[in-house]
Structure formats: structure tokens, C-alpha cells
PDB file of C-alpha atoms in Angstrom:
ATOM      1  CA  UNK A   1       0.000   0.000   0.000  1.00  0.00           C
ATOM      2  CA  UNK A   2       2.939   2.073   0.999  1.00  0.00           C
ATOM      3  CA  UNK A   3       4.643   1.345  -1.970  1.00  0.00           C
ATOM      4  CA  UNK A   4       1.531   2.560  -4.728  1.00  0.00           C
ATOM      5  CA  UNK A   5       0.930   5.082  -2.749  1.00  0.00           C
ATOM      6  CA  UNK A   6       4.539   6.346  -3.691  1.00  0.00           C
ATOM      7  CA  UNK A   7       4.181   5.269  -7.100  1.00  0.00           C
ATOM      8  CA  UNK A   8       1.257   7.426  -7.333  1.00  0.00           C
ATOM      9  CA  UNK A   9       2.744  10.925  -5.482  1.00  0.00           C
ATOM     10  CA  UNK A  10       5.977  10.676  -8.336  1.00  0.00           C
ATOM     11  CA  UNK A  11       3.772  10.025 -11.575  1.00  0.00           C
ATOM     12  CA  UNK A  12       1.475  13.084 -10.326  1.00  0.00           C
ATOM     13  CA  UNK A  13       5.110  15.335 -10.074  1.00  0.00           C
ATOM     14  CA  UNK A  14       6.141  14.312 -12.757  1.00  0.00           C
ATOM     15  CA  UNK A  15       2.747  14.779 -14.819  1.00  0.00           C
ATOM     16  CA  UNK A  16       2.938  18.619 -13.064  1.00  0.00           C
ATOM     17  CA  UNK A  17       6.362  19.315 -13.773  1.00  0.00           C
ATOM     18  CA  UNK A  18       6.114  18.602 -17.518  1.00  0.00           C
ATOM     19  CA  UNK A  19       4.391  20.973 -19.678  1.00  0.00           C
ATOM     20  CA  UNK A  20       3.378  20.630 -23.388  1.00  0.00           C
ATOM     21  CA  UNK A  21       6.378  21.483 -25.696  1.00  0.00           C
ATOM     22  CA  UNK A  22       8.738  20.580 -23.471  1.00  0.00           C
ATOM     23  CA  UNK A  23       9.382  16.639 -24.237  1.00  0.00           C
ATOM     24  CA  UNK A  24      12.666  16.476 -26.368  1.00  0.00           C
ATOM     25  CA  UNK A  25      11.950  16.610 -30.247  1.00  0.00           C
ATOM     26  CA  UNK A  26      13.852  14.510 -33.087  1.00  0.00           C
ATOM     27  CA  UNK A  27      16.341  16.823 -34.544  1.00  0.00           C
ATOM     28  CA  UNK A  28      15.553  17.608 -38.368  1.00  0.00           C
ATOM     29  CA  UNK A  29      17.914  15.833 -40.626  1.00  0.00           C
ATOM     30  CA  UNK A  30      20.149  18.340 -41.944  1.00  0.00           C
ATOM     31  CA  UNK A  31      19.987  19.030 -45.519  1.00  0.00           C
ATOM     32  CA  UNK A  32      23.416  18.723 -47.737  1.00  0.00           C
ATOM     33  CA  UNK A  33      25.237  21.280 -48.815  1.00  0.00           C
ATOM     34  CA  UNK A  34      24.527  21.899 -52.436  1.00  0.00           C
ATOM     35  CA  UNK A  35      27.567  20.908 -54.754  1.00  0.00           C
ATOM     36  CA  UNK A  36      29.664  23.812 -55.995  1.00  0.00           C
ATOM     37  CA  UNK A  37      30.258  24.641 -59.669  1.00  0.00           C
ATOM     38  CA  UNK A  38      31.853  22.159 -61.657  1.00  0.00           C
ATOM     39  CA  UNK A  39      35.495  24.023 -62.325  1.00  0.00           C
ATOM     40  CA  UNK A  40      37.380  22.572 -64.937  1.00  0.00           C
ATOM     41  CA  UNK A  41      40.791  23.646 -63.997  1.00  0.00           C
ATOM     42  CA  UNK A  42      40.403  22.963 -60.088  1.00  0.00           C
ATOM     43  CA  UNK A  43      39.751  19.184 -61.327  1.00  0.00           C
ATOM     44  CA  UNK A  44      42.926  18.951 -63.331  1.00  0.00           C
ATOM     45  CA  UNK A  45      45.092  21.069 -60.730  1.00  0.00           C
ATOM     46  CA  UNK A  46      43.622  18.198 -57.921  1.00  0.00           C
ATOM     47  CA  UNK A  47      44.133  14.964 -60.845  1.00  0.00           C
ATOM     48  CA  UNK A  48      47.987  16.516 -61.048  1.00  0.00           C
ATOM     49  CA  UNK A  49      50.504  16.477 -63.861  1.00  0.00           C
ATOM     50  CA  UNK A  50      48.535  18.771 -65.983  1.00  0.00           C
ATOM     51  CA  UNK A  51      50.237  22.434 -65.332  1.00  0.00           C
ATOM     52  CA  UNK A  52      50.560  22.877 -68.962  1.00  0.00           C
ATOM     53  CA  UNK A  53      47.749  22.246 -70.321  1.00  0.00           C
ATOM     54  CA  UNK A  54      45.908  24.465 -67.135  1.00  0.00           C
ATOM     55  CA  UNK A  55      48.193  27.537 -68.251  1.00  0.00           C
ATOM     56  CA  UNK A  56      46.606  27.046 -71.765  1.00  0.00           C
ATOM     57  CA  UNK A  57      42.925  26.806 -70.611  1.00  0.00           C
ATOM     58  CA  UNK A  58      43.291  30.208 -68.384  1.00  0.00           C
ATOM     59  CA  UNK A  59      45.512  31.930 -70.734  1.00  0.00           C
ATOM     60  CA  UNK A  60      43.343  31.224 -73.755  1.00  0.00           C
ATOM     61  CA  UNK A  61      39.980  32.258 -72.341  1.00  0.00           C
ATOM     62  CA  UNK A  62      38.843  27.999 -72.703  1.00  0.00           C
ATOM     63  CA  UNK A  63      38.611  27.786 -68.928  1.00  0.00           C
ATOM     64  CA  UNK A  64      35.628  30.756 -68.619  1.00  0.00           C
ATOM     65  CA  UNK A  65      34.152  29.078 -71.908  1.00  0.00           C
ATOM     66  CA  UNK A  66      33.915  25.768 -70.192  1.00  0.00           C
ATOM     67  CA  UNK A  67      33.103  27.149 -66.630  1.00  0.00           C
ATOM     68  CA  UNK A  68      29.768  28.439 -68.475  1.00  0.00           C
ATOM     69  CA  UNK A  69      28.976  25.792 -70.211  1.00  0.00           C
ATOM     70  CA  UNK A  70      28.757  23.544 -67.607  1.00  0.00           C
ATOM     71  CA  UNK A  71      27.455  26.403 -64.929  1.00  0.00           C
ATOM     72  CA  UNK A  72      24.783  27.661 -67.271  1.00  0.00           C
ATOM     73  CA  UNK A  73      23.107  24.831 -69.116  1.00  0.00           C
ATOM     74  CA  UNK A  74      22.508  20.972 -68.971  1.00  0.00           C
ATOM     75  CA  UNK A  75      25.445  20.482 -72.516  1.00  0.00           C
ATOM     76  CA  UNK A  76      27.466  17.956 -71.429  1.00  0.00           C
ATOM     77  CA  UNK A  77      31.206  18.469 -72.418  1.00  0.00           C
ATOM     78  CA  UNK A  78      34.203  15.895 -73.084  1.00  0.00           C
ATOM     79  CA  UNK A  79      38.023  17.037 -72.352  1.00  0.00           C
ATOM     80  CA  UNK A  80      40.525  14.934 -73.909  1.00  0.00           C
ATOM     81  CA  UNK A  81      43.524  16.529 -71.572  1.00  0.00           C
ATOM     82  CA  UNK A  82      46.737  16.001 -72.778  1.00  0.00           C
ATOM     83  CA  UNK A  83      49.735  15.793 -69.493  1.00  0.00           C
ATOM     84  CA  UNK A  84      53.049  17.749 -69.046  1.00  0.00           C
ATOM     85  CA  UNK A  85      54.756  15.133 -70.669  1.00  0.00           C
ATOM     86  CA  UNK A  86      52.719  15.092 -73.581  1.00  0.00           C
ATOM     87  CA  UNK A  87      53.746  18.998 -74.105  1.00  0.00           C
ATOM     88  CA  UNK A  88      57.458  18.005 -73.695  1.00  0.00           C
ATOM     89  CA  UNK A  89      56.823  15.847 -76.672  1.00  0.00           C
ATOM     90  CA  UNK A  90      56.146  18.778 -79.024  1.00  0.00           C
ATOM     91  CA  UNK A  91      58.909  20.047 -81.263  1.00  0.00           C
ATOM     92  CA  UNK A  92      60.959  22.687 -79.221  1.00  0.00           C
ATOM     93  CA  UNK A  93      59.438  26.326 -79.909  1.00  0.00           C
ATOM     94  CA  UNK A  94      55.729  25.007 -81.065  1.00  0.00           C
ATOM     95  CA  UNK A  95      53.381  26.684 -78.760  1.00  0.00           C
ATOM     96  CA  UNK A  96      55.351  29.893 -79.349  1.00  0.00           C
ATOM     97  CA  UNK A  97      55.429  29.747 -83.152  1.00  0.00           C
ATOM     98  CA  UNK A  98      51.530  29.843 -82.778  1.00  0.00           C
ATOM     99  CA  UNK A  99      49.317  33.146 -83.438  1.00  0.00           C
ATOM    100  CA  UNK A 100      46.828  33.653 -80.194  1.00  0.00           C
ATOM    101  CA  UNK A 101      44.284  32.732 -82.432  1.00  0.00           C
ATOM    102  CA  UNK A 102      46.198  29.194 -83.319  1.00  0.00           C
ATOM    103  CA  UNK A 103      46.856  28.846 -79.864  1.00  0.00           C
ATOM    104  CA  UNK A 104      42.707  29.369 -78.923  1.00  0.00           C
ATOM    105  CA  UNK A 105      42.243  26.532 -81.808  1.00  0.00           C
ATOM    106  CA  UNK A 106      44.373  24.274 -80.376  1.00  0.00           C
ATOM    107  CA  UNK A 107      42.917  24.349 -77.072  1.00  0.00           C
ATOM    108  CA  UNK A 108      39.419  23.818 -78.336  1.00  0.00           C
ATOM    109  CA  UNK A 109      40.326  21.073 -80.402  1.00  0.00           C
ATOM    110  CA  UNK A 110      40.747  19.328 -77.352  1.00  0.00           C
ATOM    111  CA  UNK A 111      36.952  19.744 -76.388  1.00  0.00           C
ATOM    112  CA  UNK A 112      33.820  18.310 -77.318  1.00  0.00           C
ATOM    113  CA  UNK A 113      30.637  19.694 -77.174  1.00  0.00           C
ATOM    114  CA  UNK A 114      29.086  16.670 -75.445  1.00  0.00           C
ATOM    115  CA  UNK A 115      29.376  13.996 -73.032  1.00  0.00           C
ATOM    116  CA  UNK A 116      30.775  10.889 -74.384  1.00  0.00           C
ATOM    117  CA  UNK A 117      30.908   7.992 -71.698  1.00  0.00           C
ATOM    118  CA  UNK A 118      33.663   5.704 -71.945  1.00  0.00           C
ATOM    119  CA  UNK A 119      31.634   2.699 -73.767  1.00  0.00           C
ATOM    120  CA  UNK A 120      30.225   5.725 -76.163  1.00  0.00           C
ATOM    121  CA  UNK A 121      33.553   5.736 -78.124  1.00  0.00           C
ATOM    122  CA  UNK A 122      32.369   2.169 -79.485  1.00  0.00           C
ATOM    123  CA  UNK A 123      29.526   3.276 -81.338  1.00  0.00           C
ATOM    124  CA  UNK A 124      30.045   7.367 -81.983  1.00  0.00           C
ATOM    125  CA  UNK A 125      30.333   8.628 -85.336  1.00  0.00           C
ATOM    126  CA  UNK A 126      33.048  10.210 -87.345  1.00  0.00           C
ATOM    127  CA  UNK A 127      34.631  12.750 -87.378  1.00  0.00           C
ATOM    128  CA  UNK A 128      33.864  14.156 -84.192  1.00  0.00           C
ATOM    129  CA  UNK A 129      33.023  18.012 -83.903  1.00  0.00           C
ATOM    130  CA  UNK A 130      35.185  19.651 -81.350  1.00  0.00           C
ATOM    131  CA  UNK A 131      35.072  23.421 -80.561  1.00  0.00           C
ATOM    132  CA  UNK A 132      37.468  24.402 -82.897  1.00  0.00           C
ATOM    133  CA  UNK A 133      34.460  24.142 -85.439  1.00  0.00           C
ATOM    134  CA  UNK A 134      34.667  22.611 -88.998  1.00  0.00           C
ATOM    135  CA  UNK A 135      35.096  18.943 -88.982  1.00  0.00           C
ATOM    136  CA  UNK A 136      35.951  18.589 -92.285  1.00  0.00           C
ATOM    137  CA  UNK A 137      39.158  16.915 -93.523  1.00  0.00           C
ATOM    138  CA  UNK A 138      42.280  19.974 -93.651  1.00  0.00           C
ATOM    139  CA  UNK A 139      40.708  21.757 -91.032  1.00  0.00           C
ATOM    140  CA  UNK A 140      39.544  20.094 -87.621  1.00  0.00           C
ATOM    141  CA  UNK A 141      38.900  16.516 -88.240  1.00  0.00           C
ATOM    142  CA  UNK A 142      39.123  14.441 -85.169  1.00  0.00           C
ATOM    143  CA  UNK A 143      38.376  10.550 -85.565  1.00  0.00           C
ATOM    144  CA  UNK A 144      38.467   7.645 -82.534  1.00  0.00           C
ATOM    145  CA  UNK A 145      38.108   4.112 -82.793  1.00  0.00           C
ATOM    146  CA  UNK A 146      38.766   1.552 -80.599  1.00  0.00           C
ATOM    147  CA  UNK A 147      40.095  -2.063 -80.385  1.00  0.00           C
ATOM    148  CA  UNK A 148      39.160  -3.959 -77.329  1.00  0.00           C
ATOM    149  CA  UNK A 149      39.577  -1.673 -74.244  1.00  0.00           C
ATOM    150  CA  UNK A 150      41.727   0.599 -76.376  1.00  0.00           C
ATOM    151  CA  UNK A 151      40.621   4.090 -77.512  1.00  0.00           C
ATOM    152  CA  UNK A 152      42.361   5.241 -80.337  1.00  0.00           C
ATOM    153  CA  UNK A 153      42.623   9.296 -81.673  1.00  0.00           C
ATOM    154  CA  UNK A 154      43.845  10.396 -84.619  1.00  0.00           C
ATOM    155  CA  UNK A 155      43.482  14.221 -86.434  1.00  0.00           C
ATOM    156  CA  UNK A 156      45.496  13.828 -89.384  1.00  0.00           C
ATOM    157  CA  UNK A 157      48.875  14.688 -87.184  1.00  0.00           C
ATOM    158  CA  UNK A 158      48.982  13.208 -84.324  1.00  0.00           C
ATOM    159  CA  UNK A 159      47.879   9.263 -83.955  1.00  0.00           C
ATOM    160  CA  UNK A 160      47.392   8.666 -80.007  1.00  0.00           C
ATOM    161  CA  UNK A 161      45.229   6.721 -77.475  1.00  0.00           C
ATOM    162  CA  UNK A 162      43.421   7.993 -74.489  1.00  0.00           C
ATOM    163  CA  UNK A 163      45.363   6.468 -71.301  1.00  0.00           C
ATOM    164  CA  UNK A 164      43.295   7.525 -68.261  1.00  0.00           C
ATOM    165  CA  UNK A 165      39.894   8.884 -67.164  1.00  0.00           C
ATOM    166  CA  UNK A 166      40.555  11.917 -65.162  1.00  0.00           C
ATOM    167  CA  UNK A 167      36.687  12.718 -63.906  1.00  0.00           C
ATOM    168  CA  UNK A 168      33.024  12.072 -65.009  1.00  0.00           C
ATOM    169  CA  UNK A 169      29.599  12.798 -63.437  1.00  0.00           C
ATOM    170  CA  UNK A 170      27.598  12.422 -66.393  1.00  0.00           C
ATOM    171  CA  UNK A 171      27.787  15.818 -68.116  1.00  0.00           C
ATOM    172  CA  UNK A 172      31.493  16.174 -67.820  1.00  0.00           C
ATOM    173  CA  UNK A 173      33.964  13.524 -68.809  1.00  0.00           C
ATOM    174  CA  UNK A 174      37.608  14.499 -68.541  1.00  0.00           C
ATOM    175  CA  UNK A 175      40.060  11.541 -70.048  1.00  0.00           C
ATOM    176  CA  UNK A 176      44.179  11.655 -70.314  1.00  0.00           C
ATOM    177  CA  UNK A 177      45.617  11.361 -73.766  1.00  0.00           C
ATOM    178  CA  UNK A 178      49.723  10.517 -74.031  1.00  0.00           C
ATOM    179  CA  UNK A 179      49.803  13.112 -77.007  1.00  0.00           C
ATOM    180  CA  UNK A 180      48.896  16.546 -77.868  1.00  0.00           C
ATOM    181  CA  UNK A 181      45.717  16.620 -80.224  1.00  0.00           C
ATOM    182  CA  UNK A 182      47.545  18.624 -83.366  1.00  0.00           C
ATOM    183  CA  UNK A 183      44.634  19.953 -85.761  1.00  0.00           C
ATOM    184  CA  UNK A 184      45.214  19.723 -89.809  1.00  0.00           C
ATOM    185  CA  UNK A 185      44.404  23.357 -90.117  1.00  0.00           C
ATOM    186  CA  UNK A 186      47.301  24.605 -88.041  1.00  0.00           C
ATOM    187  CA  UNK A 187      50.110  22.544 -88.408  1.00  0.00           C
ATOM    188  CA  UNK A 188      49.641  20.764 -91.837  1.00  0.00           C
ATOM    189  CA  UNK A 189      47.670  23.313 -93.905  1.00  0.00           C
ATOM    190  CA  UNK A 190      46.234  22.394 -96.855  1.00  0.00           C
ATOM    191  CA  UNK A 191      46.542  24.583-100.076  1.00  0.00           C
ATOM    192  CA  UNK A 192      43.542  26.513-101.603  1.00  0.00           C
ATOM    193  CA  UNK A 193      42.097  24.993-104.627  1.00  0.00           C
ATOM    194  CA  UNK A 194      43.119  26.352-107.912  1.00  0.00           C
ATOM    195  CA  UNK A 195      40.269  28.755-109.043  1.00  0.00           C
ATOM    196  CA  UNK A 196      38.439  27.257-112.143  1.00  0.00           C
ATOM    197  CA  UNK A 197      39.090  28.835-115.320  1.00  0.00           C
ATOM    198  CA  UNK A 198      36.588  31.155-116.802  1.00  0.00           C
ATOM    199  CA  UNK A 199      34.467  29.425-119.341  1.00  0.00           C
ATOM    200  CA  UNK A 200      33.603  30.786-122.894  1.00  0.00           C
ATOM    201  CA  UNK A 201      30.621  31.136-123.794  1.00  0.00           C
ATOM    202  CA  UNK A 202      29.617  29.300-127.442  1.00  0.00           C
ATOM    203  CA  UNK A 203      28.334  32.483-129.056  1.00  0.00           C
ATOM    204  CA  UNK A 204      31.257  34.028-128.460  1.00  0.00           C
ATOM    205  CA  UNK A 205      33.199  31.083-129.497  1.00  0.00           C
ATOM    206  CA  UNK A 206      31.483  31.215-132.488  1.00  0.00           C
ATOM    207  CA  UNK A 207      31.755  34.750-133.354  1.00  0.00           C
ATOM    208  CA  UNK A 208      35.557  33.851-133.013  1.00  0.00           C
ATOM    209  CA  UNK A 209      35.879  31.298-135.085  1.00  0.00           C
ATOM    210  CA  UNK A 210      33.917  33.007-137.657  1.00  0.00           C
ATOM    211  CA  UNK A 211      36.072  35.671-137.577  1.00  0.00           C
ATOM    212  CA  UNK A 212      39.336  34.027-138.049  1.00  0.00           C
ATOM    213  CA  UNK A 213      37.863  32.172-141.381  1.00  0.00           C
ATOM    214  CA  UNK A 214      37.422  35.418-143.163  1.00  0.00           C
ATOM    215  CA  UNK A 215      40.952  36.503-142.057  1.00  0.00           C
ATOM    216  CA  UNK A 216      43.069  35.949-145.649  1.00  0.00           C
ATOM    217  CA  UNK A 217      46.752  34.740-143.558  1.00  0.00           C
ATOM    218  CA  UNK A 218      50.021  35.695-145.271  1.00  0.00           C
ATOM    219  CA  UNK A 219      50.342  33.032-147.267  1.00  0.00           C
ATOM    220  CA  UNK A 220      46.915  33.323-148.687  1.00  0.00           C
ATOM    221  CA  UNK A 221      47.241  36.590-149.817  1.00  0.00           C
ATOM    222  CA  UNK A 222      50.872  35.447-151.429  1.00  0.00           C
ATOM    223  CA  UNK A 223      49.145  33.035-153.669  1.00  0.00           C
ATOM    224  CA  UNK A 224      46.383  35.492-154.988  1.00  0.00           C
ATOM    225  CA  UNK A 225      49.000  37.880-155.884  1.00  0.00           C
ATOM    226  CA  UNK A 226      50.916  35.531-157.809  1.00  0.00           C
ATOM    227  CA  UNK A 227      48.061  34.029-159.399  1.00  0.00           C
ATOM    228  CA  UNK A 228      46.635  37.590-160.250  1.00  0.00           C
ATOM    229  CA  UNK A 229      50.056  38.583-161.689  1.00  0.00           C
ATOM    230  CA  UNK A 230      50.061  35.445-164.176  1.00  0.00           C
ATOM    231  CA  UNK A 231      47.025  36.097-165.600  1.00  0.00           C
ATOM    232  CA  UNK A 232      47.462  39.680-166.340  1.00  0.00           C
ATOM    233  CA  UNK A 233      51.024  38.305-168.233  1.00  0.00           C
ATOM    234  CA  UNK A 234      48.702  36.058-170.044  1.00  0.00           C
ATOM    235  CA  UNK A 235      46.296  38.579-171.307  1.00  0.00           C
ATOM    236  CA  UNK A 236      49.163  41.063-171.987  1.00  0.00           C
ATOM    237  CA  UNK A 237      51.089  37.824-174.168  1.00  0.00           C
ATOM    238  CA  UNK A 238      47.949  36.900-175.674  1.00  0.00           C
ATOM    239  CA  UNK A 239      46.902  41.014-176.677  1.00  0.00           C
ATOM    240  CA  UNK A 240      50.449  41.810-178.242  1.00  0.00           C
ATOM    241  CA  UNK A 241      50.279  38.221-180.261  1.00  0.00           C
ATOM    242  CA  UNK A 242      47.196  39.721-181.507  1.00  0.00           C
ATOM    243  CA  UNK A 243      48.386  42.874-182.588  1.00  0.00           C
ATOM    244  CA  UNK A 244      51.467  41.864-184.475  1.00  0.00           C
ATOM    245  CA  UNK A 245      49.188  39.370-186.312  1.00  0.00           C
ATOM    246  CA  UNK A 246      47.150  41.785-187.259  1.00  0.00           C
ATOM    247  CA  UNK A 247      49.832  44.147-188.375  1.00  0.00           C
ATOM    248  CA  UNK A 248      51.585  42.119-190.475  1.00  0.00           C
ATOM    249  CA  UNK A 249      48.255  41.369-192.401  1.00  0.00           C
TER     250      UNK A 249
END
């Protein structure tokens, strides 16, 4: 009896010393932190060994062009980034010999205008369109092909194979390439076409040839002479025989 009666006195307290509100609450899940803005140069500069190529993107404006892209619309992109050793390759002097505009080429001719997975390169179409514009063979043809697990990529220049993927989240895919992509229309120009020549027309043709049949050549005009010149001898002969004839009559 005691013991209820104690029961009784605490659950009363503790009914009066608890007011609504006041009974601990399940913290709200917290939220994460929305991603940050896909930065093309802060992936290379964390993937390492691609200072040269980084210098390039900045230098050449690619970088802001890129940080857009991706930043301001759902286009996927594809980097095909060559490493510091693939810019030792080069011929000593290259990137200097190039105009600014040669150099902006080059650096979109590394870029794609669309997100191509790894098992994409199987089945894509050639040549592929980078942003260095005009596909077409002498200017910016870029073709890949693969053989097993192998991606092969050729521009006319260079002949190379992609050895690494860098980063990909499904609208950008950034993969390593042991060579620098060297496009046709920078370093193996083609020549322009011979222009055609003008065409004559047939009425003028004709009017030509027309003309040069009633032209009497040299030649021609030797002959008449001569053969004018005989006969007037012959008349002349003939005339005199006549006259003696008749004189001696």
C-alpha cells in the first residue's frame, strides 16, 4: 500500500512538472550542402601532372568558356587533356610559333561539345566536332576508334590513345591522352584549290571562229598575188600576139 501510494505521489510530479512542448523533439535531418560549380581547372590542378595544359585553358579564355557551359546549361562536355609530358613531346618552340588565335584553336580542339561515356567511343560517329568548329578533312577533323579496351585518336597529325579517365559525373567527362591533339588546319595546312578557269561562252566562241575564217593569212594573200600577176602576163602575151598578127596582115 505504501509502496503505490509512492508510485502514485511521483507520476502526479512528474505529470505537473512537464508541460506541453517541453518533451525532447527529433532533430531535423540536416539538408546537404549543395555541390559547388563544376570548375574545370580545379579538377585537373587536384588529378595533377597537368600544369601545362591548365596555363593554356586560363591563358586562352577555354577555362571561362567551359566554366559556363557547364554552370549555365545541362550540354554535357568531353576534355581529352593532354599531361606535361605530352607537351614536352612537341617540337621545341611550337606553342610559341603559334598566333593567339592558333593557340585558342588548339585548345578547343581538345573539347567536345558533349558527353561521351567511356563505352560511347564504341559506337560514336566520325569525325567528331570539337570546338574548334569545322570537322571537315584539312581543317579540324578528329576521328576515334577503338580495339578492345583501347581508344584510339587520330586528327590527321597526331595518332594517339586515351590512357586515363581523369573525372566524369555524367555531363562532364575528362580523359588523359599521351599526345597533344595537333589539328590539320594549323600545323599541316592544306593549299587553296586552284580557281576554275573562266568558261567561254559558245556564241562568243562562235563569233571567233567566224572571224578568223574570213581573215586571208600571209600566205593566202601570197598566192592570190601571184596568181593575179600570171594572168594579167597572159592577157598582156595573148593582146600583143594579136596585134602583131594583125599588123603584119
Amino acid at each position: 500500500m505504501e509502496h503505490s501510494l509512492i508510485l502514485l505521489l511521483f507520476t502526479v510530479l512528474l505529470l505537473l512538472t512537464t508541460t506541453p512542448g517541453t518533451l525532447s523533439q527529433p532533430s531535423p535531418a540536416v539538408a546537404p550542402a549543395p555541390p559547388g560549380p563544376t570548375n574545370v581547372t580545379k579538377i585537373l590542378e587536384k588529378a595533377g601532372q597537368f600544369t601545362v595544359f591548365i596555363r593554356l585553358l586560363k591563358s586562352t579564355g577555354v577555362a571561362n568558356q567551359l566554366y559556363g557551359q557547364l554552370n549555365n546549361s545541362d550540354n554535357g562536355i568531353t576534355i581529352f587533356a593532354p599531361s606535361d609530358s605530352s607537351f614536352s613531346g612537341l617540337k621545341a618552340g611550337t606553342l610559341n610559333s603559334l598566333t593567339d588565335e592558333q593557340q585558342v584553336e588548339l585548345i578547343q580542339f581538345h573539347v567536345i561539345p558533349s558527353y561521351v561515356s567511356p563505352s560511347n567511343f564504341q559506337t560514336i560517329s566520325n569525325p567528331l566536332r570539337t570546338q574548334a568548329g569545322d570537322s571537315a578533312d584539312g581543317h579540324f577533323p578528329l576521328n576515334v576508334t577503338t580495339s578492345g579496351n583501347t581508344v584510339n585518336i587520330t586528327t590527321g597529325v597526331t595518332n594517339t590513345t586515351v590512357s586515363g579517365n581523369v573525372y566524369s559525373d555524367g555531363q562532364l567527362a575528362v580523359y588523359q591522352v599521351d599526345k597533344v591533339l595537333l589539328p590539320q588546319q594549323v600545323f599541316d595546312p592544306r593549299p587553296p584549290a586552284p580557281a576554275p578557269a573562266p568558261s567561254v561562252s559558245k556564241s562568243k566562241k562562235k563569233k571567233e571562229d567566224s572571224d578568223s575564217s574570213g581573215d586571208d593569212t600571209p600566205a593566202d594573200a601570197s598566192f592570190a598575188s601571184r596568181n593575179v600577176g600570171s594572168l594579167r602576163d597572159a592577157v598582156s602575151f595573148c593582146f600583143m600576139s594579136a596585134l602583131l598578127g594583125w599588123f603584119y596582115l
